[in-house]
PDB file of C-alpha atoms in Angstrom:
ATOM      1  CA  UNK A   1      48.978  34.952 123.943  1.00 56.00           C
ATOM      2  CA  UNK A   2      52.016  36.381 125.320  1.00 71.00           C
ATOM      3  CA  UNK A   3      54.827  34.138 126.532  1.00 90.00           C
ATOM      4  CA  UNK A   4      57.656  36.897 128.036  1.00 92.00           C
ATOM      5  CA  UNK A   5      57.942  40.052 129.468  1.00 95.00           C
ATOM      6  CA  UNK A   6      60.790  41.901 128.975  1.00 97.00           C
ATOM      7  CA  UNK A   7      62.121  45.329 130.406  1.00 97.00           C
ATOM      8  CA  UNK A   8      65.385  47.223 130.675  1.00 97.00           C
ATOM      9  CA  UNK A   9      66.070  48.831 133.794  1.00 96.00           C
ATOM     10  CA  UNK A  10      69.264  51.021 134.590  1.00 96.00           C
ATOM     11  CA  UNK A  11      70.785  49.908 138.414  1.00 96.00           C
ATOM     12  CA  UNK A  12      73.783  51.102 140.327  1.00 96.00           C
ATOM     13  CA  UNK A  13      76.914  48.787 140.564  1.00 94.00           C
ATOM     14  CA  UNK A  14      78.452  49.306 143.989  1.00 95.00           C
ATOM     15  CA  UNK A  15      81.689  48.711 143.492  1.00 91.00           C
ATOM     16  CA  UNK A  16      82.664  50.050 147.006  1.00 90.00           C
ATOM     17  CA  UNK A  17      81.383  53.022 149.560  1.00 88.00           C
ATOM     18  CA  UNK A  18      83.078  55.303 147.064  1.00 92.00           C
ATOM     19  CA  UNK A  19      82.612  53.813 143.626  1.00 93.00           C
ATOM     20  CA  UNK A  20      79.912  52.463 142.339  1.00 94.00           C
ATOM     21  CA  UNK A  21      78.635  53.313 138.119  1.00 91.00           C
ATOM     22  CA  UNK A  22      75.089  52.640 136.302  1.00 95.00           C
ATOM     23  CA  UNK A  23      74.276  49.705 133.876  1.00 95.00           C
ATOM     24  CA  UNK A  24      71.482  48.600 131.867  1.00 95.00           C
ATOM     25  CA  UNK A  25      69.784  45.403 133.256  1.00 97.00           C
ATOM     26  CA  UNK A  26      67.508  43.507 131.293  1.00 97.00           C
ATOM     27  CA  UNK A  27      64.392  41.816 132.998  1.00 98.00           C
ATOM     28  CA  UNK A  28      62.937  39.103 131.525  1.00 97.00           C
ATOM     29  CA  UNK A  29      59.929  37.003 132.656  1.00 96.00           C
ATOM     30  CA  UNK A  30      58.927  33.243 131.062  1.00 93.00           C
ATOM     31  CA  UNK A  31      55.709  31.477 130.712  1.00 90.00           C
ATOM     32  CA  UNK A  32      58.003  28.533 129.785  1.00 87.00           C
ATOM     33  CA  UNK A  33      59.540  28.969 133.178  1.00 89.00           C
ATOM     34  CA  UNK A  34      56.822  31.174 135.479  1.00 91.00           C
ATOM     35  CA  UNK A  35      58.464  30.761 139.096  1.00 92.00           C
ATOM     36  CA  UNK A  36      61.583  32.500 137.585  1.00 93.00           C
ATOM     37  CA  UNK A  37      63.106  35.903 136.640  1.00 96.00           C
ATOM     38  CA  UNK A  38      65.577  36.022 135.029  1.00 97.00           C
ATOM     39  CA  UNK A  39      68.440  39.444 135.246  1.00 97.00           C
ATOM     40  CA  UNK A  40      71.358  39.929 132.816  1.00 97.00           C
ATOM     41  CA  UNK A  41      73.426  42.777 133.943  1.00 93.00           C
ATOM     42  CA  UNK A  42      75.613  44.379 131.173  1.00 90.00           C
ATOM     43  CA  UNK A  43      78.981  45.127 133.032  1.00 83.00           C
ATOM     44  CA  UNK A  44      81.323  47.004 131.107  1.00 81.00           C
ATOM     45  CA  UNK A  45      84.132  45.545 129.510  1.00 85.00           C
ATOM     46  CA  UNK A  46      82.447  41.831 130.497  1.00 85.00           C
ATOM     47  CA  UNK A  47      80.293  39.685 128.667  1.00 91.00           C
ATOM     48  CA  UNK A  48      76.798  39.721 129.731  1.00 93.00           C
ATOM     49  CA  UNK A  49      76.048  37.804 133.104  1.00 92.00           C
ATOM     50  CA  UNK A  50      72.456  36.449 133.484  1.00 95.00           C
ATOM     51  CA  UNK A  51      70.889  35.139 136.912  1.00 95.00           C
ATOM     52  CA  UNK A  52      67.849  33.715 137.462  1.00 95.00           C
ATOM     53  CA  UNK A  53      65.746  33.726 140.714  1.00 93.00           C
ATOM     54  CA  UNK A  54      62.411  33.421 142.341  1.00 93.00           C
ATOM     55  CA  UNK A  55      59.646  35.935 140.914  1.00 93.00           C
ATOM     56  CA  UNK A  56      58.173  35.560 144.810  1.00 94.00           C
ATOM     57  CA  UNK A  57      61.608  36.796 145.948  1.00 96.00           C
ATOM     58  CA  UNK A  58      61.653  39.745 144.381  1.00 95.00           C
ATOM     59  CA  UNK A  59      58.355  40.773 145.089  1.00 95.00           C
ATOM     60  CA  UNK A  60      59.443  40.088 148.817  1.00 95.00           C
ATOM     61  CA  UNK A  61      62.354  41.608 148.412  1.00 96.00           C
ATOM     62  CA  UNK A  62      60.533  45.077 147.642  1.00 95.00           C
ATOM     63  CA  UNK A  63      58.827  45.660 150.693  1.00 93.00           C
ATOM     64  CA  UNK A  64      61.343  43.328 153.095  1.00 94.00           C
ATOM     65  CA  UNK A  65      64.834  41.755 153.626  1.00 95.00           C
ATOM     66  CA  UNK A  66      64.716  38.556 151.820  1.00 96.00           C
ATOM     67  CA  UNK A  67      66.476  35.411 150.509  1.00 94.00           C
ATOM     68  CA  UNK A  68      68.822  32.491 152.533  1.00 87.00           C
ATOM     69  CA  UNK A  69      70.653  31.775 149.093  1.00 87.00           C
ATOM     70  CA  UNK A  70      73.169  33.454 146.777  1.00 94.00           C
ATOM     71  CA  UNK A  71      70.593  36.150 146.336  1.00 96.00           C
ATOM     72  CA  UNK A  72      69.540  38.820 148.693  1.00 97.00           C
ATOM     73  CA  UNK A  73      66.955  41.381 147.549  1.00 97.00           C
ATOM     74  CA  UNK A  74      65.828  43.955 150.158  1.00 96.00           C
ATOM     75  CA  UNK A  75      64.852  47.426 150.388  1.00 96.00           C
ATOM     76  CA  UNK A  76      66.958  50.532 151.606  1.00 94.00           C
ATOM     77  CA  UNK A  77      65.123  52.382 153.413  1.00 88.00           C
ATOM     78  CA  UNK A  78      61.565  52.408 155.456  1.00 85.00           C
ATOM     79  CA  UNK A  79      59.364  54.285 153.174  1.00 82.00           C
ATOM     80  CA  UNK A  80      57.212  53.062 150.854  1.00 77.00           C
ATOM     81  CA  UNK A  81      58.823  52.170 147.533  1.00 80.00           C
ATOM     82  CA  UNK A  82      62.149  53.342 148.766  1.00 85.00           C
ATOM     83  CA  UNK A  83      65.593  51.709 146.577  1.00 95.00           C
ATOM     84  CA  UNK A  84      66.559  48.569 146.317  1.00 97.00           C
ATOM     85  CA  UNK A  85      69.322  46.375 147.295  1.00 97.00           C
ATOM     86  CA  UNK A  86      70.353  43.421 145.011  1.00 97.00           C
ATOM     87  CA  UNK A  87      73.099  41.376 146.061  1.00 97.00           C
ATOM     88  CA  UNK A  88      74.049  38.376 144.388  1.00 95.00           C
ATOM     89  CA  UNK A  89      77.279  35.901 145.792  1.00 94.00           C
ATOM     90  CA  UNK A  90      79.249  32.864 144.315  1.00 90.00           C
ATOM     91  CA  UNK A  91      81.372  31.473 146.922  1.00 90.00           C
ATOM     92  CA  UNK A  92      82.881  33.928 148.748  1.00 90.00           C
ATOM     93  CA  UNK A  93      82.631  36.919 146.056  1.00 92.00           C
ATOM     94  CA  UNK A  94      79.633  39.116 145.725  1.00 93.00           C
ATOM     95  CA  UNK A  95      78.413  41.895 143.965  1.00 93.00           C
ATOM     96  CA  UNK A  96      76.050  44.557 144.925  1.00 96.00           C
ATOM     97  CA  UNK A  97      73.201  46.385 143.166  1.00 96.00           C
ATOM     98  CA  UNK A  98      71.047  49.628 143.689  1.00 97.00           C
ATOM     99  CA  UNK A  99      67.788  49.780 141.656  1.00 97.00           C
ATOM    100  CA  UNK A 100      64.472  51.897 141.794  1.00 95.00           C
ATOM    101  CA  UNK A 101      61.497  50.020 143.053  1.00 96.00           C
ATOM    102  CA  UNK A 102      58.937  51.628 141.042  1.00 95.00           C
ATOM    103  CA  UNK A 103      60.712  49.829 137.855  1.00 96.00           C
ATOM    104  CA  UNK A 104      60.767  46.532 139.404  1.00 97.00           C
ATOM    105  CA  UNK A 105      57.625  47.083 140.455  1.00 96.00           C
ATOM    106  CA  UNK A 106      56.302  47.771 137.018  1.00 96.00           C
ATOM    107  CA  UNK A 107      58.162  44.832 136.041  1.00 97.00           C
ATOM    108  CA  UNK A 108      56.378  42.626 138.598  1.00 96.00           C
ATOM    109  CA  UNK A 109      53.022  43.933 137.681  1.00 96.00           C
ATOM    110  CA  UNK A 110      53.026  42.749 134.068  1.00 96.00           C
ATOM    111  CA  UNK A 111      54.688  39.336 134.731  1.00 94.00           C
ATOM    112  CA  UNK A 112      51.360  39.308 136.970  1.00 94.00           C
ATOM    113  CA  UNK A 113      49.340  40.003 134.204  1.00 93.00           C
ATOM    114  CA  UNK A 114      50.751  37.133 132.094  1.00 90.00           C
ATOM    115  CA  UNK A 115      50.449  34.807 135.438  1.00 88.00           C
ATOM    116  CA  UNK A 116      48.932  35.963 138.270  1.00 88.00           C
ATOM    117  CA  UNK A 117      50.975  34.853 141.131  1.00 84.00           C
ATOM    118  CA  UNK A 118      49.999  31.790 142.734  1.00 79.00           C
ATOM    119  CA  UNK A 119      48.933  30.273 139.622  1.00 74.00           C
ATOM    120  CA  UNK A 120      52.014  29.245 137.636  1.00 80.00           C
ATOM    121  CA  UNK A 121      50.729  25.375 137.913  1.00 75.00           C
ATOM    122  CA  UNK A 122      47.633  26.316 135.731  1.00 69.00           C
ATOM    123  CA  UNK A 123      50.145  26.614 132.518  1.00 63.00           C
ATOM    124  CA  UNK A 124      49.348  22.838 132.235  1.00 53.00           C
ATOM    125  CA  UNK A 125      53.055  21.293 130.874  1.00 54.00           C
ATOM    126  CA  UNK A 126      54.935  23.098 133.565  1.00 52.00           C
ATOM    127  CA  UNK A 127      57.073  19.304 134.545  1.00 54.00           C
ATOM    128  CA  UNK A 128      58.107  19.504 130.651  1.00 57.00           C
ATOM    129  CA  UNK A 129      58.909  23.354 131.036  1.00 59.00           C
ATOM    130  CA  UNK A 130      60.561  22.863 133.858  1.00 61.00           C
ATOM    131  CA  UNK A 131      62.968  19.778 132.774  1.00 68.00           C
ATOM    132  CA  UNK A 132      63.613  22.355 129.681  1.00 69.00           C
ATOM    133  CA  UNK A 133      64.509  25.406 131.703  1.00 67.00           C
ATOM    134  CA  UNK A 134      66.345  23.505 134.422  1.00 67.00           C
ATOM    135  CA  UNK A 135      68.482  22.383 131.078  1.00 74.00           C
ATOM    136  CA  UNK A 136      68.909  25.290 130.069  1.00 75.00           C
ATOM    137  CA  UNK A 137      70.148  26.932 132.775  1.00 73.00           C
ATOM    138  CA  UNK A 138      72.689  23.965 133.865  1.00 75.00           C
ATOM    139  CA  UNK A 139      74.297  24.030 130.475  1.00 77.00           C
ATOM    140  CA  UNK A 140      74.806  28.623 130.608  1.00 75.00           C
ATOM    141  CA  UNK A 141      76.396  27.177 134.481  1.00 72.00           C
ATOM    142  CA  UNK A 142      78.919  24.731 132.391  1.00 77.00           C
ATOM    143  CA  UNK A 143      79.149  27.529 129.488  1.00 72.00           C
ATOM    144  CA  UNK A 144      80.312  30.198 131.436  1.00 60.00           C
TER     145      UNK A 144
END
């Protein structure tokens, strides 16, 4: 059986109303850890800068405004499938994304396929996972 999904997408940085230039993201999804997704934009010039964020969110965050945290996913326009906003903030600084939907959508749909939403807790050691991942993450927070 599978365990990831992975996918490179290319997004827009917006740097400003006037600058803004395109990097690869990579998308990668987790049995191991199958509430999260996790997003490591390639800036130029930086090392590589990985988040990690509620699957549910960015489904949600296709079709309407959403997160109350660091990250805010929502749509640009009214139509169907229309771009995607991606902003992510630590402290008072932010940065600001631009992606296609129909790749994140893609995306979405095969993390699906691994684990249908709404039944991550059928992966059976999920607590274990989780103490892992949560591990994990809190020692690339002290790394970087």
């Amino acid at each position: 059986m599978r365990e990831s999904v992975q996918a490179e997408v290319l997004m827009s940085f917006l740097v400003s109303e006037e600058l803004s230039f395109r990097i690869p993201v990579e998308l990668r999804y987790e049995t191991g850890d199958p509430y999260a997704v996790r997003m490591t934009f390639h800036l130029p010039g930086d090392a590589p800068v990985t988040w990690a964020f509620g699957r549910e969110l960015l489904l949600d965050g296709i079709n309407a405004p959403s997160g109350d945290g660091d990250v805010h996913i929502a749509p640009t326009g009214h139509e169907p499938l229309s771009d995607v906003h991606i902003r992510l903030r630590v402290g008072d600084d932010s940065a600001l994304f631009r992606a296609g939907a129909p790749p994140l959508v893609a995306f979405l749909d095969r993390t699906d396929k691994l684990v249908p939403l709404g039944q991550e807790l059928a992966l059976g050691d999920f607590e274990l996972s989780l103490e892992e991942a949560l591990g994990r993450i809190l020692a690339e927070e002290n790394a970087g």
